[in-house]
GROMACS .gro file of C-alpha atoms in nm:
model
  168
    1MET     CA    1   0.001   0.000   0.003
    2SER     CA    2   0.141   0.337  -0.096
    3LYS     CA    3   0.134   0.601   0.170
    4ARG     CA    4   0.122   0.867  -0.099
    5ASN     CA    5  -0.206   0.743  -0.261
    6PRO     CA    6  -0.507   0.886  -0.073
    7GLU     CA    7  -0.749   0.653  -0.238
    8THR     CA    8  -0.567   0.340  -0.121
    9LEU     CA    9  -0.533   0.490   0.225
   10ASN     CA   10  -0.912   0.567   0.235
   11LEU     CA   11  -1.001   0.221   0.130
   12ALA     CA   12  -0.776   0.074   0.408
   13MET     CA   13  -0.930   0.303   0.664
   14ASP     CA   14  -1.290   0.217   0.549
   15TYR     CA   15  -1.201  -0.155   0.574
   16ALA     CA   16  -1.041  -0.116   0.922
   17THR     CA   17  -1.344   0.083   1.036
   18LEU     CA   18  -1.586  -0.180   0.909
   19MET     CA   19  -1.391  -0.464   1.070
   20GLU     CA   20  -1.401  -0.277   1.402
   21ALA     CA   21  -1.775  -0.215   1.373
   22CYS     CA   22  -1.844  -0.571   1.287
   23ALA     CA   23  -1.626  -0.699   1.576
   24ALA     CA   24  -1.814  -0.469   1.815
   25TYR     CA   25  -2.147  -0.590   1.681
   26VAL     CA   26  -2.049  -0.949   1.724
   27ALA     CA   27  -1.907  -0.889   2.064
   28VAL     CA   28  -2.234  -0.732   2.190
   29GLN     CA   29  -2.491  -0.913   1.999
   30ARG     CA   30  -2.322  -1.268   1.968
   31PRO     CA   31  -2.549  -1.351   1.669
   32ALA     CA   32  -2.634  -1.709   1.600
   33VAL     CA   33  -2.554  -1.811   1.245
   34ARG     CA   34  -2.794  -2.097   1.165
   35ASP     CA   35  -2.840  -2.057   0.786
   36PRO     CA   36  -2.639  -1.946   0.493
   37GLU     CA   37  -2.843  -1.624   0.453
   38ALA     CA   38  -2.737  -1.511   0.807
   39ALA     CA   39  -2.374  -1.584   0.721
   40TYR     CA   40  -2.406  -1.391   0.386
   41ARG     CA   41  -2.565  -1.096   0.563
   42LEU     CA   42  -2.271  -1.084   0.810
   43LEU     CA   43  -1.996  -1.146   0.555
   44ARG     CA   44  -2.104  -0.948   0.249
   45PRO     CA   45  -2.018  -0.591   0.370
   46LEU     CA   46  -1.673  -0.724   0.480
   47MET     CA   47  -1.610  -0.883   0.141
   48ASP     CA   48  -1.705  -0.565  -0.031
   49ALA     CA   49  -1.461  -0.365   0.174
   50ALA     CA   50  -1.180  -0.628   0.165
   51SER     CA   51  -1.198  -0.672  -0.215
   52SER     CA   52  -1.264  -0.318  -0.322
   53GLY     CA   53  -1.618  -0.412  -0.436
   54ASP     CA   54  -1.526  -0.757  -0.577
   55SER     CA   55  -1.217  -0.665  -0.773
   56GLN     CA   56  -1.049  -0.989  -0.639
   57GLU     CA   57  -1.144  -1.313  -0.465
   58THR     CA   58  -1.136  -1.301  -0.092
   59PHE     CA   59  -1.175  -1.600   0.137
   60PHE     CA   60  -1.322  -1.563   0.489
   61VAL     CA   61  -1.393  -1.790   0.777
   62LEU     CA   62  -1.664  -1.734   1.029
   63LEU     CA   63  -1.584  -1.890   1.373
   64LEU     CA   64  -1.870  -2.031   1.576
   65ASP     CA   65  -1.904  -2.165   1.931
   66THR     CA   66  -2.105  -2.477   2.032
   67LYS     CA   67  -2.438  -2.285   1.997
   68ASN     CA   68  -2.346  -2.148   1.649
   69ARG     CA   69  -2.290  -1.798   1.780
   70ALA     CA   70  -2.016  -1.597   1.611
   71ILE     CA   71  -1.677  -1.574   1.782
   72GLY     CA   72  -1.550  -1.232   1.691
   73ALA     CA   73  -1.566  -1.078   1.349
   74PRO     CA   74  -1.527  -1.304   1.045
   75ARG     CA   75  -1.162  -1.347   0.958
   76GLU     CA   76  -1.013  -1.278   0.609
   77CYS     CA   77  -0.785  -1.569   0.552
   78CYS     CA   78  -0.669  -1.527   0.191
   79ARG     CA   79  -0.696  -1.265  -0.081
   80GLY     CA   80  -0.632  -1.369  -0.434
   81LEU     CA   81  -0.663  -1.260  -0.790
   82LEU     CA   82  -0.965  -1.184  -1.015
   83ASN     CA   83  -1.059  -1.540  -1.044
   84GLN     CA   84  -0.868  -1.742  -0.788
   85CYS     CA   85  -0.751  -1.734  -0.431
   86PRO     CA   86  -0.487  -1.971  -0.291
   87VAL     CA   87  -0.641  -2.151   0.006
   88HIS     CA   88  -0.456  -2.362   0.265
   89PRO     CA   89  -0.596  -2.535   0.571
   90ARG     CA   90  -0.330  -2.378   0.781
   91GLU     CA   91  -0.462  -2.023   0.719
   92ILE     CA   92  -0.823  -2.125   0.747
   93PHE     CA   93  -0.807  -2.303   1.073
   94ARG     CA   94  -0.532  -2.094   1.248
   95GLU     CA   95  -0.777  -1.861   1.426
   96ALA     CA   96  -1.032  -2.134   1.481
   97VAL     CA   97  -0.779  -2.329   1.690
   98ARG     CA   98  -0.668  -2.013   1.877
   99GLN     CA   99  -1.022  -1.913   1.960
  100SER     CA  100  -1.143  -2.266   2.040
  101ALA     CA  101  -1.406  -2.265   1.768
  102ALA     CA  102  -1.646  -2.555   1.766
  103SER     CA  103  -1.725  -2.508   1.397
  104VAL     CA  104  -1.666  -2.275   1.110
  105ILE     CA  105  -1.850  -2.148   0.804
  106LEU     CA  106  -1.634  -2.087   0.495
  107ALA     CA  107  -1.715  -1.809   0.251
  108HIS     CA  108  -1.557  -1.639  -0.051
  109ASN     CA  109  -1.670  -1.405  -0.324
  110HIS     CA  110  -1.679  -1.452  -0.705
  111PRO     CA  111  -1.585  -1.119  -0.859
  112SER     CA  112  -1.785  -1.211  -1.168
  113GLY     CA  113  -2.098  -1.181  -0.955
  114ASP     CA  114  -2.204  -1.539  -1.043
  115PRO     CA  115  -2.213  -1.741  -0.721
  116THR     CA  116  -2.212  -2.080  -0.905
  117PRO     CA  117  -1.950  -2.284  -0.728
  118THR     CA  118  -1.656  -2.415  -0.940
  119LYS     CA  119  -1.496  -2.755  -0.929
  120GLU     CA  120  -1.215  -2.602  -0.738
  121ASP     CA  121  -1.454  -2.457  -0.479
  122ILE     CA  122  -1.589  -2.807  -0.421
  123ASP     CA  123  -1.250  -2.967  -0.405
  124ILE     CA  124  -1.108  -2.717  -0.154
  125THR     CA  125  -1.415  -2.757   0.058
  126CYS     CA  126  -1.367  -3.131   0.076
  127ARG     CA  127  -1.003  -3.077   0.172
  128LEU     CA  128  -1.100  -2.829   0.438
  129ILE     CA  129  -1.367  -3.061   0.577
  130GLU     CA  130  -1.099  -3.330   0.607
  131ALA     CA  131  -0.857  -3.095   0.783
  132GLY     CA  132  -1.133  -2.973   1.020
  133ASN     CA  133  -1.222  -3.332   1.108
  134ILE     CA  134  -0.852  -3.401   1.203
  135LEU     CA  135  -0.861  -3.082   1.426
  136GLY     CA  136  -1.202  -3.155   1.574
  137ILE     CA  137  -1.353  -2.839   1.413
  138ARG     CA  138  -1.664  -2.899   1.206
  139VAL     CA  139  -1.711  -2.726   0.875
  140LEU     CA  140  -2.079  -2.640   0.861
  141ASP     CA  141  -2.110  -2.487   0.518
  142HIS     CA  142  -1.922  -2.304   0.239
  143VAL     CA  143  -2.111  -1.997   0.113
  144VAL     CA  144  -2.012  -1.865  -0.234
  145CYS     CA  145  -2.110  -1.499  -0.263
  146GLY     CA  146  -2.201  -1.315  -0.573
  147ARG     CA  147  -2.445  -1.050  -0.672
  148ALA     CA  148  -2.822  -1.076  -0.738
  149THR     CA  149  -2.903  -1.028  -1.107
  150ALA     CA  150  -3.189  -1.136  -1.335
  151ASP     CA  151  -2.999  -1.453  -1.409
  152THR     CA  152  -2.898  -1.529  -1.051
  153PRO     CA  153  -3.178  -1.397  -0.822
  154THR     CA  154  -3.002  -1.536  -0.510
  155PRO     CA  155  -2.677  -1.354  -0.435
  156PHE     CA  156  -2.512  -1.652  -0.275
  157ILE     CA  157  -2.502  -2.027  -0.297
  158SER     CA  158  -2.462  -2.264  -0.006
  159LEU     CA  159  -2.263  -2.579  -0.089
  160ARG     CA  160  -2.452  -2.756   0.195
  161GLU     CA  161  -2.801  -2.660   0.068
  162GLU     CA  162  -2.719  -2.761  -0.285
  163ASN     CA  163  -2.581  -3.092  -0.161
  164LEU     CA  164  -2.258  -3.039  -0.354
  165VAL     CA  165  -2.036  -3.158  -0.072
  166ASP     CA  166  -2.081  -3.417   0.209
  167PHE     CA  167  -2.036  -3.210   0.527
  168GLU     CA  168  -2.093  -3.503   0.764
   0.00000   0.00000   0.00000
């Protein structure tokens, strides 16, 4: 980040402010996240700020306690390119282990706006479920976030709801 570029600095400040506000909301409200829509509503503003309005893929993890209440603000684990984001279990589960999370919800955006999961999305979800099982941290869902359009009326797709991955 260039210190001389005021637009870059403003984006960074907006993102930091949004993360602080989200963390404060979660600390006070401790919202239960029981469905993909609740996860999407919590994550979408952070994804917008992190990726400058979907200019690149960003992967988040939402940490949950035994009652599916959020533990702190969602964590940005990886930031990638326009159409890919390198994801490794180490980065995904680092904070989940530190915070003693019982489970996690994975989420990332598709800058194209089309939330249709790719083969890579499904493959990485399977790998992360396996890693979570080893750690004793359950992966509840993977929400792929896009934008609502005439072709895609729902702005997100849940891999669990679509039965694209075996989460058990």
